[in-house]
Short mmCIF file of C-alpha atoms and ligand atoms in Angstrom, two decimals:
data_model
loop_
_atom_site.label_atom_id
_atom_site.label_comp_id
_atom_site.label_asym_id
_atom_site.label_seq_id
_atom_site.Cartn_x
_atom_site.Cartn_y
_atom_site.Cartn_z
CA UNK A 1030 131.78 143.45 128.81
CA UNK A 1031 130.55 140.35 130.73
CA UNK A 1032 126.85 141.46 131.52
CA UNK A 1033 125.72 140.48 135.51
CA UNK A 1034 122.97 138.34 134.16
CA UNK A 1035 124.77 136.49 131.71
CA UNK A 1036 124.30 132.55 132.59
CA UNK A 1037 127.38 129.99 132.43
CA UNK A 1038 126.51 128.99 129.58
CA UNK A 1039 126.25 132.01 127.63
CA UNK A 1040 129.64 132.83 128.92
CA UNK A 1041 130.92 129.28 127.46
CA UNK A 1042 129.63 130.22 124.16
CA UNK A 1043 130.85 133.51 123.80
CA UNK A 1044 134.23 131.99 124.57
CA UNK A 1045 133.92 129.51 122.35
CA UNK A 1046 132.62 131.72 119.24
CA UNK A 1047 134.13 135.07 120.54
CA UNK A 1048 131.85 136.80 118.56
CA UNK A 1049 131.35 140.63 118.26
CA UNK A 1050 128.55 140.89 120.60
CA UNK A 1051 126.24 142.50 118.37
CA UNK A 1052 125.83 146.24 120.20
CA UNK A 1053 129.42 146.47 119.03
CA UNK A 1054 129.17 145.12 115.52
CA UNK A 1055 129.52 147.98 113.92
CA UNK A 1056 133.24 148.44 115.07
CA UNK A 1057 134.04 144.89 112.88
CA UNK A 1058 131.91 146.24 109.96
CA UNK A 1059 133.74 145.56 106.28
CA UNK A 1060 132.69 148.34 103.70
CA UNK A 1061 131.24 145.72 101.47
CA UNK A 1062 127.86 146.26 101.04
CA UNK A 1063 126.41 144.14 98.01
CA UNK A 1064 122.64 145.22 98.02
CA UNK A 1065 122.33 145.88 101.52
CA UNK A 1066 123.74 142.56 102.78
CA UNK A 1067 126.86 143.17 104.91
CA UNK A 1068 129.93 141.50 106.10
CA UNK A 1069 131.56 141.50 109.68
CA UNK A 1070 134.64 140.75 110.03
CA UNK A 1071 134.10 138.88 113.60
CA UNK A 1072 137.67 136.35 114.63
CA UNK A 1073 137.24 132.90 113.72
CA UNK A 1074 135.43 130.98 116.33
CA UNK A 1075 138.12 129.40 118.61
CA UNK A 1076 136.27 125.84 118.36
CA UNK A 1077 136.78 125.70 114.88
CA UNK A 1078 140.51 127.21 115.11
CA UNK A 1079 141.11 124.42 117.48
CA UNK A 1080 140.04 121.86 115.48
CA UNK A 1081 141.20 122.70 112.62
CA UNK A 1082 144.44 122.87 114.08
CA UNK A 1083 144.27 119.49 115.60
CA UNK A 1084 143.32 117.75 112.28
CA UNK A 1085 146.60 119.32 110.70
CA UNK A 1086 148.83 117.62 113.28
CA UNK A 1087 146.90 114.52 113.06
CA UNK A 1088 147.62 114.61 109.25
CA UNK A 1089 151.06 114.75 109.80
CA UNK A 1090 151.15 111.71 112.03
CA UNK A 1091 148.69 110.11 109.92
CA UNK A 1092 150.89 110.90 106.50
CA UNK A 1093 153.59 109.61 108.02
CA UNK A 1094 152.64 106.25 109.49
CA UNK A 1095 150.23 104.87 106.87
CA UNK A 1096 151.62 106.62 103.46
CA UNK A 1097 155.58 106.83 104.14
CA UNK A 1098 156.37 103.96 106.36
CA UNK A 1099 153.53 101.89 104.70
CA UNK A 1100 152.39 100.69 107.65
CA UNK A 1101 148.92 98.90 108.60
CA UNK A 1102 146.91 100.13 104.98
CA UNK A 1103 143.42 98.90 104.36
CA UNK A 1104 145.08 96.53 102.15
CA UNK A 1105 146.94 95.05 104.82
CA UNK A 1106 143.66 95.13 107.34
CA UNK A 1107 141.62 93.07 104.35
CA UNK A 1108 144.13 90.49 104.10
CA UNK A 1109 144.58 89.72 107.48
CA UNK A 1110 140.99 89.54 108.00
CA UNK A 1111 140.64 87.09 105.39
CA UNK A 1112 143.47 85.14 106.27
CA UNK A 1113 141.79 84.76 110.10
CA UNK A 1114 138.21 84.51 108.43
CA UNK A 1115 140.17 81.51 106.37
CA UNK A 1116 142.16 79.78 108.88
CA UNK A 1117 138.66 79.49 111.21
CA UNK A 1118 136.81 78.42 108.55
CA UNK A 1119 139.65 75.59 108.08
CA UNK A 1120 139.52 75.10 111.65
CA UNK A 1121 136.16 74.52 111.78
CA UNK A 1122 136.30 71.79 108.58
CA UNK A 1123 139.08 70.01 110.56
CA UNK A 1124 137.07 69.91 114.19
CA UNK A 1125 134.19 69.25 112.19
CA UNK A 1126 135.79 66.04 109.60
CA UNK A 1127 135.00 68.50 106.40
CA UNK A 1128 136.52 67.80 103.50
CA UNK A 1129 136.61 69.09 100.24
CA UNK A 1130 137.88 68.64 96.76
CA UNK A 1131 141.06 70.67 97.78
CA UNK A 1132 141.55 69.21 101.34
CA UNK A 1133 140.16 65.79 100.81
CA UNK A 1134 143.72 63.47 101.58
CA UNK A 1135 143.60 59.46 101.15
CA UNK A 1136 142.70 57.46 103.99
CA UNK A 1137 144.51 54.08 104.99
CA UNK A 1138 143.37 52.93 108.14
CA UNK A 1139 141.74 49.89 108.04
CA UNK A 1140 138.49 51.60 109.53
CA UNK A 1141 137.49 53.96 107.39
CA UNK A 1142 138.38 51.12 104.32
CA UNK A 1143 135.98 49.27 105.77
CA UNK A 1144 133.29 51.96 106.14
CA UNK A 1145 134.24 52.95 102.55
CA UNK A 1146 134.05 49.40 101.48
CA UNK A 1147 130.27 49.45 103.22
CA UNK A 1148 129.12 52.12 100.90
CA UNK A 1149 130.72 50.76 97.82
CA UNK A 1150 128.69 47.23 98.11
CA UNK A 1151 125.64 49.23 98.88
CA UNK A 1152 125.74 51.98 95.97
CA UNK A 1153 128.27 51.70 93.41
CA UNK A 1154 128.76 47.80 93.01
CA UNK A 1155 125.71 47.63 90.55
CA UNK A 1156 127.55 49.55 88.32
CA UNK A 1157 131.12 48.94 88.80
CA UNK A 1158 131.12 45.11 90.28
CA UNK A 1159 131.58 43.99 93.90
CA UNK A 1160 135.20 43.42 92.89
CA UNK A 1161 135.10 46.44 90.88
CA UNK A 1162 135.66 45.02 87.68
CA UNK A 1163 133.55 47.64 85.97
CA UNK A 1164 130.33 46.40 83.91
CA UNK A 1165 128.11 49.91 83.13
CA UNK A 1166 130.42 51.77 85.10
CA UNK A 1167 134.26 51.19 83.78
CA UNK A 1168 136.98 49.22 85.86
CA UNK A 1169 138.14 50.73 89.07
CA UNK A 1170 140.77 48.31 89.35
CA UNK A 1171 143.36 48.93 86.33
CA UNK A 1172 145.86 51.85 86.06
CA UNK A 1173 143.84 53.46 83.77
CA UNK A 1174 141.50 56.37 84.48
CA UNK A 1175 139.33 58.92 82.64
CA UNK A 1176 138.98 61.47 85.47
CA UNK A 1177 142.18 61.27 87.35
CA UNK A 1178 143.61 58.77 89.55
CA UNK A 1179 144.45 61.49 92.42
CA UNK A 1180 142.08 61.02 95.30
CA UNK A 1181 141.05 64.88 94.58
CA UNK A 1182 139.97 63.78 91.15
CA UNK A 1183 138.34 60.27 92.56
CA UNK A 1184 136.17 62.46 94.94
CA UNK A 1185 135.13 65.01 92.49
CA UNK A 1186 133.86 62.47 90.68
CA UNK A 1187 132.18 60.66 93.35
CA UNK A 1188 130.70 63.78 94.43
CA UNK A 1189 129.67 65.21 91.29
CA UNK A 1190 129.22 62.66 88.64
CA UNK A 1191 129.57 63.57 85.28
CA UNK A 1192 127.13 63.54 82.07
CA UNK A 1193 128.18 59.93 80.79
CA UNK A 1194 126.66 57.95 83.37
CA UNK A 1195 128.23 58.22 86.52
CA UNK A 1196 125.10 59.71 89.05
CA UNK A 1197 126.77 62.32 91.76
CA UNK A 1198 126.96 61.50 95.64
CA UNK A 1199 126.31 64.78 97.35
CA UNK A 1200 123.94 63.09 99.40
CA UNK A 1201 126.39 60.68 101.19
CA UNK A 1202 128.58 63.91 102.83
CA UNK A 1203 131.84 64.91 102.10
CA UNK A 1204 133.63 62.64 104.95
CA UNK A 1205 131.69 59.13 103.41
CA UNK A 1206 132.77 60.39 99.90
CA UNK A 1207 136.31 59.89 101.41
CA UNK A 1208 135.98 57.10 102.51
CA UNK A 1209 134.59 55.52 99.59
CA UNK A 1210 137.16 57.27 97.31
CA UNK A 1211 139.78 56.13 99.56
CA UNK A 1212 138.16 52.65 98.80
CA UNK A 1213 138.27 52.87 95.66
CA UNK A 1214 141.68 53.55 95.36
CA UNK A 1215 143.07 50.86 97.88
CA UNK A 1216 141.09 48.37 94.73
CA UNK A 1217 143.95 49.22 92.70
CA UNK A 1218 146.14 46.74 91.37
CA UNK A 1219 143.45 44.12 92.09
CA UNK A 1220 142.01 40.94 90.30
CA UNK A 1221 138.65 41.58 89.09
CA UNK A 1222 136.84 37.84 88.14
CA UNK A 1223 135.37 39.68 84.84
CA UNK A 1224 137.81 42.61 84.29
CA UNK A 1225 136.10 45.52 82.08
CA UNK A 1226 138.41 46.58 79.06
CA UNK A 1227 140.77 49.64 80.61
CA UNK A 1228 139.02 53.57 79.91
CA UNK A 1229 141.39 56.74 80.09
CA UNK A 1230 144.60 57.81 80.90
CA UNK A 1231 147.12 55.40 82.52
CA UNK A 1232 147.27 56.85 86.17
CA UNK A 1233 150.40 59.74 86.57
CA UNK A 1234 150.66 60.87 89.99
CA UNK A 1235 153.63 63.29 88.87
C1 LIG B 1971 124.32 54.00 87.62
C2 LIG B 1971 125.60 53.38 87.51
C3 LIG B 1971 126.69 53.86 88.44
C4 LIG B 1971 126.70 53.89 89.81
C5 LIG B 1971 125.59 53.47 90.75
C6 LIG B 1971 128.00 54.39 90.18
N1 LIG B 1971 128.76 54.65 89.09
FE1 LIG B 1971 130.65 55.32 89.07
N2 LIG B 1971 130.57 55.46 87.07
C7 LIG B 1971 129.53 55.06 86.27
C8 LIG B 1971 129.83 55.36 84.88
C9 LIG B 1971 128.94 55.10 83.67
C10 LIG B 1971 131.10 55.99 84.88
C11 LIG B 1971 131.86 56.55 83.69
C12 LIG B 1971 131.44 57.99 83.54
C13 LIG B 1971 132.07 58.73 82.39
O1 LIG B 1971 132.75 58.16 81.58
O2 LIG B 1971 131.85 59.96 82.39
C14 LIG B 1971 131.54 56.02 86.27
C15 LIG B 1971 132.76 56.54 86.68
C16 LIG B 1971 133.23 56.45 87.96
C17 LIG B 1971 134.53 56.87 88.38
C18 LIG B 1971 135.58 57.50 87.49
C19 LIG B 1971 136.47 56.41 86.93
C20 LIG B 1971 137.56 56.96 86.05
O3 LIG B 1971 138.09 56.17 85.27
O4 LIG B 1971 137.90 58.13 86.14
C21 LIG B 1971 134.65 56.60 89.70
C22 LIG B 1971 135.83 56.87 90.59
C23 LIG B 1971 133.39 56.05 90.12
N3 LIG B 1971 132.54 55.98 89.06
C24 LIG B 1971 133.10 55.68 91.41
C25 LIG B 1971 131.84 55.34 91.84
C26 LIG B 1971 131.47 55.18 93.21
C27 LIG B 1971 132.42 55.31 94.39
C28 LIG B 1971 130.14 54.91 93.23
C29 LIG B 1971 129.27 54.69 94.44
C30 LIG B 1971 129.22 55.76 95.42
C31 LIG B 1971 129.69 54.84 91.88
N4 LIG B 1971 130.73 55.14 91.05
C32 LIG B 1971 128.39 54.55 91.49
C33 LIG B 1971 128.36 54.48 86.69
C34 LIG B 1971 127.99 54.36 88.00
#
């Protein structure tokens, strides 16, 4: 069969498609005949046997570790990328002294008081009093508060404002906002010379 001019790789693709060579494709001839167009009924190419083979036995491995033992499922590959993508990008706040409403914590150390102290006399005491009495802005001082007396609420606040007066912050940066929430908070219990009548709630840290 093998003709003496045949190159290597004709020879690879004849093995590969074992197809009728086509002097003998009348031998593999079907009797259809729909109009003149005929069918031969030539072996399926071994490339395609092969892989079709292959993908049924991966299937069967595949089935078996991802559907019945559950294991490793896209679901599972999303939430462990988010988790990592969140646990860098709370890495990152922490290396980089982020805070935000939902991480912010109170600072005591006498440093960062004093800092927060800095910005209060600068920006808020027009409003709220040195001392923090309260005067167009309401008392800081008493136990009573309209937005919440938990240092999440004070730095929402701060950073926000809100539609009755109170301008937002944003500008200072989250870790300044801390400090002068922190501030504000360590004014508790305080004597005020001109004390503002209490606003709000009375302060429930649960
Ligand atoms: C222009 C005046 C003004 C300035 C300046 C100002 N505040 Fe206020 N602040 C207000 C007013 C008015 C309110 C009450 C807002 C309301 O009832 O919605 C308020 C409310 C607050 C509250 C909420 C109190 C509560 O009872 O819940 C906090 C905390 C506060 N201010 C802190 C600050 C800090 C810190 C600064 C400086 C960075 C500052 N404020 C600057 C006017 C001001």
């Amino acid at each position: 069969m093998a003709k003496k001019n045949e190159s290597a790789f004709d020879r690879l693709l004849k093995k590969l498609t074992k197809a009728t060579p086509i002097e003998q494709e009348s031998s593999v001839k079907l009797d259809h005949n729909f109009d003149g167009i005929e069918e031969l009924n030539n072996p399926l190419p071994p490339w395609w046997t092969a892989g079709f083979v292959i993908t049924v036995i991966f299937s069967v491995f595949y089935i078996f570790y991802y559907m019945v033992q559950g294991k490793d499922s896209q679901y599972d590959e999303y939430n462990r990328e988010m988790a990592k993508a969140k646990a860098q990008v709370e890495a990152y706040k922490k290396a980089h002294n982020i805070v935000d409403e939902n991480t912010v914590t109170l600072l005591t150390d006498k440093k960062a008081l004093e800092e927060g102290k800095e910005i209060y006399l600068k920006n808020c005491a027009a409003c709220h009093v040195a001392d923090g009495g309260g005067l167009v802005g309401p008392n800081l001082t008493d136990d009573a508060w309209i937005y919440g007396c938990d240092i999440k609420d004070v730095f929402k606040v701060i950073t926000n404002g809100t539609s009755k007066g109170m301008p937002q912050w944003k500008a200072l940066g989250a870790a300044n906002i801390q400090k002068v929430a922190s501030y504000v908070l360590s004014l508790q219990g305080t004597k005020p010379a001109k004390p503002k009548a209490s606003e709000g709630q009375p302060c429930n840290k649960g």
